[in-house]
């Protein structure tokens, strides 16, 4: 009548190994998630008095690996007299050292420089976000 056999009890507990596997995977993923936070790059400039959108955040090395960018000067370029200096990088310089937040006539302003560099590449490669909210993600 109301009896259960051992087979029913065993099958009723079949979810425990799966739950334990999920828990183990979550615990193993935590150090990687913490590492990703450390490797996070924030694109934000103190040259702007007021920011209209949140800073752009991405994992620099992972971005470059996925985009197959090996040459730092692709993003961290150096121009002299309007000509790109091959092999030169501006890695240690803030973008605002060449691109002012308040550009004068003929200058490429900081906001436009950021957007032109990133969006042009995303558009040309067909990879990466193209909308404001795609890069400037709210917390």
Short mmCIF file of N, CA, C and O in Angstrom, two decimals:
data_model
loop_
_atom_site.label_atom_id
_atom_site.label_comp_id
_atom_site.label_asym_id
_atom_site.label_seq_id
_atom_site.Cartn_x
_atom_site.Cartn_y
_atom_site.Cartn_z
N UNK A 1 0.81 -1.19 0.00
CA UNK A 1 0.00 0.00 0.00
C UNK A 1 0.85 1.26 0.00
O UNK A 1 1.17 1.78 -1.02
N UNK A 2 1.20 1.78 1.17
CA UNK A 2 1.97 3.01 1.26
C UNK A 2 3.45 2.77 1.43
O UNK A 2 4.13 3.57 2.02
N UNK A 3 3.96 1.68 0.93
CA UNK A 3 5.37 1.38 1.12
C UNK A 3 6.18 1.90 -0.04
O UNK A 3 5.70 2.02 -1.17
N UNK A 4 7.40 2.27 0.25
CA UNK A 4 8.34 2.67 -0.80
C UNK A 4 9.52 1.73 -0.73
O UNK A 4 9.91 1.28 0.35
N UNK A 5 10.08 1.42 -1.87
CA UNK A 5 11.25 0.56 -1.85
C UNK A 5 12.52 1.40 -1.89
O UNK A 5 12.47 2.62 -2.07
N UNK A 6 13.67 0.77 -1.72
CA UNK A 6 14.95 1.47 -1.69
C UNK A 6 15.22 2.19 -3.01
O UNK A 6 15.84 3.25 -3.03
N UNK A 7 14.76 1.66 -4.12
CA UNK A 7 14.97 2.27 -5.43
C UNK A 7 14.33 3.65 -5.49
O UNK A 7 14.92 4.60 -6.01
N UNK A 8 13.12 3.81 -4.93
CA UNK A 8 12.46 5.11 -4.92
C UNK A 8 13.24 6.12 -4.10
O UNK A 8 13.36 7.29 -4.47
N UNK A 9 13.78 5.69 -2.98
CA UNK A 9 14.56 6.60 -2.12
C UNK A 9 15.83 7.05 -2.82
O UNK A 9 16.21 8.21 -2.76
N UNK A 10 16.50 6.15 -3.49
CA UNK A 10 17.75 6.48 -4.18
C UNK A 10 17.46 7.45 -5.32
O UNK A 10 18.15 8.46 -5.48
N UNK A 11 16.45 7.19 -6.12
CA UNK A 11 16.13 8.09 -7.24
C UNK A 11 15.66 9.45 -6.74
O UNK A 11 15.89 10.45 -7.37
N UNK A 12 15.01 9.48 -5.61
CA UNK A 12 14.56 10.73 -5.03
C UNK A 12 15.71 11.62 -4.59
O UNK A 12 15.57 12.82 -4.45
N UNK A 13 16.88 11.04 -4.35
CA UNK A 13 18.05 11.81 -3.92
C UNK A 13 19.03 12.06 -5.07
O UNK A 13 20.12 12.55 -4.86
N UNK A 14 18.62 11.78 -6.29
CA UNK A 14 19.50 11.94 -7.44
C UNK A 14 19.91 13.38 -7.71
O UNK A 14 20.91 13.63 -8.38
N UNK A 15 19.21 14.33 -7.19
CA UNK A 15 19.53 15.74 -7.40
C UNK A 15 20.74 16.18 -6.58
O UNK A 15 21.38 17.17 -6.91
N UNK A 16 21.07 15.43 -5.50
CA UNK A 16 22.16 15.86 -4.62
C UNK A 16 23.51 15.90 -5.34
O UNK A 16 24.21 16.91 -5.24
N UNK A 17 23.92 14.85 -6.09
CA UNK A 17 25.21 14.97 -6.80
C UNK A 17 25.24 16.14 -7.78
O UNK A 17 26.25 16.83 -7.89
N UNK A 18 24.15 16.39 -8.48
CA UNK A 18 24.11 17.51 -9.43
C UNK A 18 24.23 18.84 -8.70
O UNK A 18 24.96 19.73 -9.13
N UNK A 19 23.55 18.98 -7.57
CA UNK A 19 23.64 20.21 -6.79
C UNK A 19 25.04 20.41 -6.25
O UNK A 19 25.56 21.54 -6.24
N UNK A 20 25.67 19.32 -5.81
CA UNK A 20 27.04 19.44 -5.29
C UNK A 20 28.00 19.84 -6.40
O UNK A 20 28.92 20.63 -6.18
N UNK A 21 27.79 19.34 -7.61
CA UNK A 21 28.65 19.69 -8.75
C UNK A 21 28.50 21.19 -9.07
O UNK A 21 29.49 21.88 -9.28
N UNK A 22 27.29 21.67 -9.07
CA UNK A 22 27.05 23.09 -9.33
C UNK A 22 27.72 23.94 -8.26
O UNK A 22 28.38 24.95 -8.56
N UNK A 23 27.59 23.56 -7.01
CA UNK A 23 28.22 24.28 -5.90
C UNK A 23 29.73 24.29 -6.05
O UNK A 23 30.38 25.33 -5.87
N UNK A 24 30.32 23.15 -6.40
CA UNK A 24 31.77 23.07 -6.57
C UNK A 24 32.23 23.98 -7.71
O UNK A 24 33.23 24.68 -7.59
N UNK A 25 31.50 23.98 -8.81
CA UNK A 25 31.87 24.84 -9.93
C UNK A 25 31.78 26.32 -9.55
O UNK A 25 32.63 27.12 -9.94
N UNK A 26 30.77 26.67 -8.78
CA UNK A 26 30.63 28.06 -8.33
C UNK A 26 31.80 28.46 -7.44
O UNK A 26 32.36 29.55 -7.59
N UNK A 27 32.20 27.59 -6.53
CA UNK A 27 33.33 27.89 -5.64
C UNK A 27 34.62 28.01 -6.44
O UNK A 27 35.43 28.90 -6.19
N UNK A 28 34.81 27.15 -7.43
CA UNK A 28 36.01 27.22 -8.26
C UNK A 28 36.03 28.48 -9.12
O UNK A 28 37.09 28.99 -9.45
N UNK A 29 34.87 28.99 -9.47
CA UNK A 29 34.81 30.18 -10.33
C UNK A 29 35.08 31.47 -9.55
O UNK A 29 35.48 32.46 -10.14
N UNK A 30 34.90 31.47 -8.25
CA UNK A 30 35.08 32.70 -7.46
C UNK A 30 36.46 33.32 -7.61
O UNK A 30 36.55 34.53 -7.82
N UNK A 31 37.56 32.56 -7.52
CA UNK A 31 38.86 33.21 -7.70
C UNK A 31 39.01 33.85 -9.07
O UNK A 31 39.56 34.93 -9.20
N UNK A 32 38.46 33.22 -10.11
CA UNK A 32 38.52 33.80 -11.45
C UNK A 32 37.74 35.09 -11.55
O UNK A 32 38.15 36.02 -12.21
N UNK A 33 36.61 35.14 -10.86
CA UNK A 33 35.80 36.36 -10.87
C UNK A 33 36.54 37.47 -10.14
O UNK A 33 36.54 38.61 -10.58
N UNK A 34 37.20 37.15 -9.04
CA UNK A 34 37.97 38.17 -8.30
C UNK A 34 39.13 38.65 -9.15
O UNK A 34 39.42 39.84 -9.20
N UNK A 35 39.76 37.74 -9.86
CA UNK A 35 40.88 38.12 -10.71
C UNK A 35 40.40 39.04 -11.82
O UNK A 35 41.05 39.99 -12.16
N UNK A 36 39.23 38.74 -12.38
CA UNK A 36 38.70 39.58 -13.44
C UNK A 36 38.47 41.00 -12.94
O UNK A 36 38.70 41.96 -13.67
N UNK A 37 38.03 41.16 -11.70
CA UNK A 37 37.84 42.50 -11.13
C UNK A 37 39.17 43.23 -11.04
O UNK A 37 39.25 44.42 -11.30
N UNK A 38 40.24 42.51 -10.67
CA UNK A 38 41.56 43.14 -10.59
C UNK A 38 42.06 43.57 -11.96
O UNK A 38 42.75 44.56 -12.09
N UNK A 39 41.73 42.79 -12.99
CA UNK A 39 42.20 43.06 -14.33
C UNK A 39 41.32 44.05 -15.08
O UNK A 39 41.58 44.36 -16.23
N UNK A 40 40.28 44.54 -14.42
CA UNK A 40 39.31 45.43 -15.05
C UNK A 40 39.97 46.78 -15.34
O UNK A 40 40.64 47.35 -14.49
N UNK A 41 39.77 47.25 -16.55
CA UNK A 41 40.25 48.57 -16.95
C UNK A 41 39.07 49.52 -16.95
O UNK A 41 38.00 49.18 -17.45
N UNK A 42 39.25 50.69 -16.38
CA UNK A 42 38.21 51.71 -16.35
C UNK A 42 38.63 52.85 -17.28
O UNK A 42 39.70 53.43 -17.09
N UNK A 43 37.81 53.12 -18.27
CA UNK A 43 38.07 54.25 -19.16
C UNK A 43 37.28 55.42 -18.63
O UNK A 43 36.08 55.53 -18.82
N UNK A 44 37.96 56.27 -17.93
CA UNK A 44 37.35 57.44 -17.30
C UNK A 44 38.44 58.50 -17.20
O UNK A 44 39.57 58.20 -16.85
N UNK A 45 38.13 59.71 -17.48
CA UNK A 45 39.14 60.76 -17.43
C UNK A 45 38.76 61.85 -16.46
O UNK A 45 37.62 62.33 -16.46
N UNK A 46 39.72 62.22 -15.64
CA UNK A 46 39.51 63.33 -14.71
C UNK A 46 39.48 64.67 -15.45
O UNK A 46 39.16 65.69 -14.85
N UNK A 47 39.80 64.65 -16.74
CA UNK A 47 39.78 65.88 -17.52
C UNK A 47 38.35 66.41 -17.68
O UNK A 47 38.15 67.59 -17.90
N UNK A 48 37.37 65.51 -17.57
CA UNK A 48 35.97 65.94 -17.64
C UNK A 48 35.51 66.37 -16.27
O UNK A 48 35.66 65.63 -15.29
N UNK A 49 34.92 67.54 -16.19
CA UNK A 49 34.42 68.03 -14.91
C UNK A 49 33.22 67.19 -14.44
O UNK A 49 33.12 66.81 -13.29
N UNK A 50 32.32 66.90 -15.37
CA UNK A 50 31.14 66.10 -15.06
C UNK A 50 31.01 64.99 -16.10
O UNK A 50 31.08 65.26 -17.30
N UNK A 51 30.81 63.78 -15.64
CA UNK A 51 30.64 62.65 -16.54
C UNK A 51 29.15 62.46 -16.82
O UNK A 51 28.34 62.42 -15.90
N UNK A 52 28.81 62.33 -18.09
CA UNK A 52 27.42 62.15 -18.48
C UNK A 52 26.98 60.70 -18.35
O UNK A 52 25.80 60.42 -18.19
N UNK A 53 27.92 59.77 -18.44
CA UNK A 53 27.61 58.34 -18.41
C UNK A 53 28.63 57.63 -17.51
O UNK A 53 29.70 58.16 -17.24
N UNK A 54 28.31 56.39 -17.09
CA UNK A 54 29.27 55.63 -16.29
C UNK A 54 30.54 55.34 -17.08
O UNK A 54 30.53 55.32 -18.31
N UNK A 55 31.63 55.11 -16.36
CA UNK A 55 32.90 54.78 -17.00
C UNK A 55 32.76 53.48 -17.80
O UNK A 55 31.98 52.61 -17.45
N UNK A 56 33.53 53.38 -18.85
CA UNK A 56 33.59 52.14 -19.63
C UNK A 56 34.50 51.18 -18.89
O UNK A 56 35.60 51.54 -18.48
N UNK A 57 34.01 49.94 -18.69
CA UNK A 57 34.80 48.93 -17.98
C UNK A 57 34.98 47.72 -18.89
O UNK A 57 34.04 47.26 -19.52
N UNK A 58 36.22 47.23 -18.94
CA UNK A 58 36.48 45.99 -19.67
C UNK A 58 37.77 45.37 -19.17
O UNK A 58 38.59 46.04 -18.55
N UNK A 59 37.93 44.07 -19.43
CA UNK A 59 39.15 43.38 -19.06
C UNK A 59 40.11 43.55 -20.22
O UNK A 59 39.94 42.97 -21.29
N UNK A 60 41.12 44.39 -20.01
CA UNK A 60 42.04 44.83 -21.05
C UNK A 60 42.65 43.67 -21.84
O UNK A 60 42.56 43.61 -23.06
N UNK A 61 43.31 42.73 -21.15
CA UNK A 61 44.00 41.64 -21.84
C UNK A 61 43.03 40.74 -22.59
O UNK A 61 43.31 40.30 -23.71
N UNK A 62 41.88 40.44 -21.99
CA UNK A 62 40.89 39.60 -22.64
C UNK A 62 40.33 40.30 -23.88
O UNK A 62 40.16 39.69 -24.93
N UNK A 63 40.09 41.60 -23.78
CA UNK A 63 39.60 42.39 -24.92
C UNK A 63 40.59 42.29 -26.07
O UNK A 63 40.22 42.01 -27.21
N UNK A 64 41.87 42.51 -25.78
CA UNK A 64 42.88 42.51 -26.83
C UNK A 64 43.06 41.12 -27.43
O UNK A 64 43.29 40.99 -28.64
N UNK A 65 42.96 40.10 -26.59
CA UNK A 65 43.07 38.73 -27.10
C UNK A 65 41.90 38.41 -28.04
O UNK A 65 42.10 37.88 -29.13
N UNK A 66 40.70 38.74 -27.60
CA UNK A 66 39.51 38.47 -28.44
C UNK A 66 39.54 39.29 -29.73
O UNK A 66 39.11 38.82 -30.77
N UNK A 67 40.05 40.51 -29.65
CA UNK A 67 40.11 41.39 -30.81
C UNK A 67 41.37 41.14 -31.65
O UNK A 67 41.55 41.77 -32.70
N UNK A 68 42.22 40.22 -31.18
CA UNK A 68 43.47 39.90 -31.85
C UNK A 68 44.33 41.13 -32.05
O UNK A 68 44.90 41.37 -33.12
N UNK A 69 44.44 41.94 -30.99
CA UNK A 69 45.27 43.14 -31.02
C UNK A 69 46.57 42.81 -30.29
O UNK A 69 46.58 42.56 -29.09
N UNK A 70 47.67 42.79 -31.03
CA UNK A 70 48.98 42.51 -30.45
C UNK A 70 49.82 43.78 -30.30
O UNK A 70 50.75 43.81 -29.51
N UNK A 71 49.50 44.80 -31.06
CA UNK A 71 50.27 46.04 -31.08
C UNK A 71 49.57 47.08 -30.22
O UNK A 71 48.46 47.52 -30.54
N UNK A 72 50.20 47.48 -29.13
CA UNK A 72 49.61 48.44 -28.19
C UNK A 72 49.27 49.77 -28.88
O UNK A 72 48.33 50.45 -28.49
N UNK A 73 50.04 50.12 -29.91
CA UNK A 73 49.82 51.42 -30.56
C UNK A 73 48.52 51.47 -31.36
O UNK A 73 48.12 52.54 -31.80
N UNK A 74 47.84 50.33 -31.51
CA UNK A 74 46.53 50.36 -32.17
C UNK A 74 45.59 51.27 -31.39
O UNK A 74 44.86 52.07 -31.97
N UNK A 75 45.63 51.17 -30.07
CA UNK A 75 44.80 52.03 -29.23
C UNK A 75 45.62 53.18 -28.64
O UNK A 75 45.14 54.30 -28.54
N UNK A 76 46.83 52.88 -28.23
CA UNK A 76 47.71 53.87 -27.57
C UNK A 76 48.67 54.44 -28.62
O UNK A 76 49.88 54.21 -28.57
N UNK A 77 48.13 55.19 -29.54
CA UNK A 77 48.88 55.71 -30.68
C UNK A 77 49.63 57.00 -30.35
O UNK A 77 49.34 57.66 -29.35
N UNK A 78 50.57 57.34 -31.23
CA UNK A 78 51.30 58.61 -31.12
C UNK A 78 51.35 59.24 -32.51
O UNK A 78 51.74 58.57 -33.48
N UNK A 79 50.94 60.49 -32.58
CA UNK A 79 51.01 61.24 -33.83
C UNK A 79 51.95 62.42 -33.64
O UNK A 79 52.03 63.00 -32.56
N UNK A 80 52.67 62.75 -34.68
CA UNK A 80 53.51 63.94 -34.68
C UNK A 80 53.32 64.65 -36.01
O UNK A 80 53.45 64.03 -37.07
N UNK A 81 52.96 65.92 -35.94
CA UNK A 81 52.67 66.71 -37.15
C UNK A 81 51.64 66.02 -38.03
O UNK A 81 51.75 66.01 -39.26
N UNK A 82 50.63 65.41 -37.39
CA UNK A 82 49.54 64.77 -38.12
C UNK A 82 49.87 63.41 -38.70
O UNK A 82 49.06 62.82 -39.40
N UNK A 83 51.08 62.89 -38.42
CA UNK A 83 51.47 61.60 -38.97
C UNK A 83 51.65 60.59 -37.84
O UNK A 83 52.25 60.90 -36.80
N UNK A 84 51.12 59.37 -38.05
CA UNK A 84 51.24 58.30 -37.07
C UNK A 84 52.69 57.85 -36.99
O UNK A 84 53.32 57.58 -38.01
N UNK A 85 53.21 57.79 -35.78
CA UNK A 85 54.57 57.29 -35.57
C UNK A 85 54.49 55.79 -35.31
O UNK A 85 54.04 55.35 -34.26
N UNK A 86 54.91 55.02 -36.29
CA UNK A 86 54.86 53.55 -36.19
C UNK A 86 55.74 53.07 -35.04
O UNK A 86 56.85 53.56 -34.84
N UNK A 87 55.22 52.13 -34.29
CA UNK A 87 55.99 51.53 -33.20
C UNK A 87 56.05 52.35 -31.92
O UNK A 87 56.59 51.90 -30.93
N UNK A 88 55.49 53.55 -31.93
CA UNK A 88 55.47 54.40 -30.74
C UNK A 88 54.14 54.23 -30.03
O UNK A 88 53.10 54.13 -30.68
N UNK A 89 54.16 54.18 -28.70
CA UNK A 89 52.91 54.06 -27.96
C UNK A 89 52.81 55.16 -26.91
O UNK A 89 53.81 55.69 -26.45
N UNK A 90 51.58 55.44 -26.55
CA UNK A 90 51.30 56.45 -25.52
C UNK A 90 50.74 55.79 -24.26
O UNK A 90 49.96 56.38 -23.54
N UNK A 91 51.16 54.54 -23.99
CA UNK A 91 50.61 53.76 -22.88
C UNK A 91 50.70 54.45 -21.53
O UNK A 91 49.83 54.29 -20.70
N UNK A 92 51.75 55.17 -21.28
CA UNK A 92 51.95 55.80 -19.98
C UNK A 92 51.40 57.21 -19.90
O UNK A 92 51.56 57.88 -18.89
N UNK A 93 50.77 57.67 -20.95
CA UNK A 93 50.23 59.03 -21.00
C UNK A 93 48.70 58.99 -20.95
O UNK A 93 48.09 58.14 -21.60
N UNK A 94 48.08 59.90 -20.24
CA UNK A 94 46.61 59.97 -20.32
C UNK A 94 46.22 60.49 -21.70
O UNK A 94 46.94 61.30 -22.30
N UNK A 95 45.11 60.02 -22.21
CA UNK A 95 44.63 60.46 -23.53
C UNK A 95 44.48 61.98 -23.57
O UNK A 95 44.67 62.61 -24.60
N UNK A 96 44.14 62.56 -22.41
CA UNK A 96 43.92 64.00 -22.34
C UNK A 96 45.20 64.81 -22.54
O UNK A 96 45.14 66.02 -22.73
N UNK A 97 46.37 64.17 -22.53
CA UNK A 97 47.60 64.93 -22.77
C UNK A 97 47.67 65.40 -24.22
O UNK A 97 48.34 66.38 -24.52
N UNK A 98 46.97 64.71 -25.12
CA UNK A 98 46.91 65.13 -26.53
C UNK A 98 45.51 65.56 -26.95
O UNK A 98 45.37 66.33 -27.90
N UNK A 99 44.50 65.02 -26.28
CA UNK A 99 43.12 65.30 -26.64
C UNK A 99 42.43 66.04 -25.50
O UNK A 99 42.04 65.43 -24.51
N UNK A 100 42.30 67.35 -25.61
CA UNK A 100 41.70 68.13 -24.51
C UNK A 100 40.19 67.88 -24.36
O UNK A 100 39.50 67.59 -25.34
N UNK A 101 39.72 67.95 -23.14
CA UNK A 101 38.29 67.79 -22.88
C UNK A 101 37.49 68.91 -23.54
O UNK A 101 36.36 68.69 -23.99
N UNK A 102 38.06 70.11 -23.60
CA UNK A 102 37.44 71.25 -24.26
C UNK A 102 38.30 71.64 -25.46
O UNK A 102 39.16 72.51 -25.36
N UNK A 103 38.11 70.97 -26.60
CA UNK A 103 38.97 71.22 -27.76
C UNK A 103 38.76 72.59 -28.37
O UNK A 103 37.67 73.14 -28.33
N UNK A 104 39.84 73.08 -28.92
CA UNK A 104 39.75 74.32 -29.70
C UNK A 104 39.51 73.92 -31.15
O UNK A 104 39.58 72.74 -31.50
N UNK A 105 39.27 74.87 -31.98
CA UNK A 105 38.99 74.61 -33.39
C UNK A 105 40.10 73.76 -34.01
O UNK A 105 41.28 74.06 -33.87
N UNK A 106 39.70 72.69 -34.66
CA UNK A 106 40.66 71.84 -35.35
C UNK A 106 41.24 70.72 -34.49
O UNK A 106 41.89 69.82 -35.02
N UNK A 107 41.04 70.77 -33.19
CA UNK A 107 41.56 69.72 -32.31
C UNK A 107 40.55 68.59 -32.17
O UNK A 107 39.35 68.82 -32.16
N UNK A 108 41.06 67.37 -32.04
CA UNK A 108 40.20 66.24 -31.77
C UNK A 108 40.03 66.15 -30.26
O UNK A 108 41.00 65.87 -29.53
N UNK A 109 38.83 66.43 -29.79
CA UNK A 109 38.56 66.44 -28.36
C UNK A 109 38.59 65.05 -27.74
O UNK A 109 38.50 64.04 -28.43
N UNK A 110 38.71 65.04 -26.44
CA UNK A 110 38.86 63.80 -25.70
C UNK A 110 37.68 62.85 -25.90
O UNK A 110 37.87 61.67 -26.21
N UNK A 111 36.45 63.33 -25.73
CA UNK A 111 35.30 62.46 -25.88
C UNK A 111 35.22 61.90 -27.29
O UNK A 111 35.00 60.71 -27.50
N UNK A 112 35.44 62.73 -28.28
CA UNK A 112 35.39 62.29 -29.68
C UNK A 112 36.52 61.31 -29.97
O UNK A 112 36.34 60.33 -30.69
N UNK A 113 37.68 61.53 -29.38
CA UNK A 113 38.82 60.61 -29.58
C UNK A 113 38.50 59.23 -29.03
O UNK A 113 38.76 58.21 -29.68
N UNK A 114 37.95 59.17 -27.82
CA UNK A 114 37.53 57.89 -27.23
C UNK A 114 36.54 57.19 -28.15
O UNK A 114 36.72 56.03 -28.53
N UNK A 115 35.48 57.91 -28.50
CA UNK A 115 34.43 57.31 -29.30
C UNK A 115 34.91 56.91 -30.69
O UNK A 115 34.57 55.83 -31.19
N UNK A 116 35.70 57.75 -31.31
CA UNK A 116 36.20 57.46 -32.65
C UNK A 116 37.08 56.21 -32.63
O UNK A 116 36.95 55.34 -33.49
N UNK A 117 37.96 56.12 -31.67
CA UNK A 117 38.88 54.98 -31.59
C UNK A 117 38.11 53.68 -31.36
O UNK A 117 38.31 52.70 -32.07
N UNK A 118 37.22 53.67 -30.40
CA UNK A 118 36.52 52.43 -30.03
C UNK A 118 35.43 52.06 -31.02
O UNK A 118 35.40 50.93 -31.52
N UNK A 119 34.53 52.97 -31.28
CA UNK A 119 33.37 52.66 -32.12
C UNK A 119 33.79 52.35 -33.55
O UNK A 119 33.24 51.45 -34.18
N UNK A 120 34.77 53.07 -34.07
CA UNK A 120 35.23 52.81 -35.43
C UNK A 120 35.74 51.37 -35.55
O UNK A 120 35.39 50.65 -36.48
N UNK A 121 36.52 50.95 -34.57
CA UNK A 121 37.06 49.59 -34.58
C UNK A 121 35.92 48.57 -34.44
O UNK A 121 35.88 47.58 -35.18
N UNK A 122 35.02 48.80 -33.50
CA UNK A 122 33.89 47.88 -33.31
C UNK A 122 33.07 47.77 -34.59
O UNK A 122 32.65 46.68 -34.98
N UNK A 123 32.83 48.90 -35.25
CA UNK A 123 32.03 48.93 -36.47
C UNK A 123 32.75 48.21 -37.62
O UNK A 123 32.16 47.40 -38.32
N UNK A 124 34.04 48.50 -37.80
CA UNK A 124 34.80 47.91 -38.90
C UNK A 124 34.95 46.40 -38.76
O UNK A 124 34.94 45.67 -39.74
N UNK A 125 35.11 45.92 -37.52
CA UNK A 125 35.31 44.49 -37.30
C UNK A 125 34.00 43.73 -37.13
O UNK A 125 33.99 42.51 -37.18
N UNK A 126 32.92 44.46 -36.91
CA UNK A 126 31.64 43.81 -36.65
C UNK A 126 31.60 43.14 -35.29
O UNK A 126 30.79 42.25 -35.05
N UNK A 127 32.48 43.57 -34.39
CA UNK A 127 32.55 42.99 -33.04
C UNK A 127 32.50 44.13 -32.04
O UNK A 127 33.05 45.20 -32.27
N UNK A 128 31.91 43.87 -30.90
CA UNK A 128 31.86 44.86 -29.83
C UNK A 128 30.64 45.74 -29.92
O UNK A 128 29.99 45.83 -30.97
N UNK A 129 30.32 46.39 -28.82
CA UNK A 129 29.12 47.23 -28.77
C UNK A 129 29.25 48.49 -29.62
O UNK A 129 30.33 49.02 -29.81
N UNK A 130 28.10 48.95 -30.10
CA UNK A 130 28.05 50.17 -30.91
C UNK A 130 27.15 51.23 -30.28
O UNK A 130 27.11 52.36 -30.77
N UNK A 131 26.43 50.87 -29.23
CA UNK A 131 25.52 51.82 -28.61
C UNK A 131 26.14 52.38 -27.34
O UNK A 131 27.05 51.78 -26.76
N UNK A 132 25.63 53.51 -26.89
CA UNK A 132 26.14 54.13 -25.66
C UNK A 132 26.08 53.15 -24.49
O UNK A 132 27.08 52.92 -23.81
N UNK A 133 24.89 52.57 -24.28
CA UNK A 133 24.68 51.66 -23.17
C UNK A 133 25.45 50.36 -23.30
O UNK A 133 25.62 49.64 -22.32
N UNK A 134 25.92 50.03 -24.49
CA UNK A 134 26.73 48.83 -24.69
C UNK A 134 28.10 48.93 -24.06
O UNK A 134 28.67 47.94 -23.62
N UNK A 135 28.63 50.14 -24.00
CA UNK A 135 29.95 50.38 -23.38
C UNK A 135 29.80 51.01 -22.00
O UNK A 135 30.53 50.65 -21.08
N UNK A 136 28.92 51.98 -21.89
CA UNK A 136 28.70 52.69 -20.63
C UNK A 136 27.59 51.99 -19.86
O UNK A 136 26.44 52.42 -19.87
N UNK A 137 27.94 50.89 -19.19
CA UNK A 137 26.95 50.06 -18.50
C UNK A 137 26.70 50.61 -17.10
O UNK A 137 27.66 50.84 -16.35
N UNK A 138 25.43 50.80 -16.77
CA UNK A 138 25.08 51.26 -15.43
C UNK A 138 25.36 50.16 -14.44
O UNK A 138 25.20 48.98 -14.73
N UNK A 139 25.77 50.55 -13.23
CA UNK A 139 26.09 49.56 -12.19
C UNK A 139 24.92 48.75 -11.82
O UNK A 139 23.92 48.79 -11.58
#
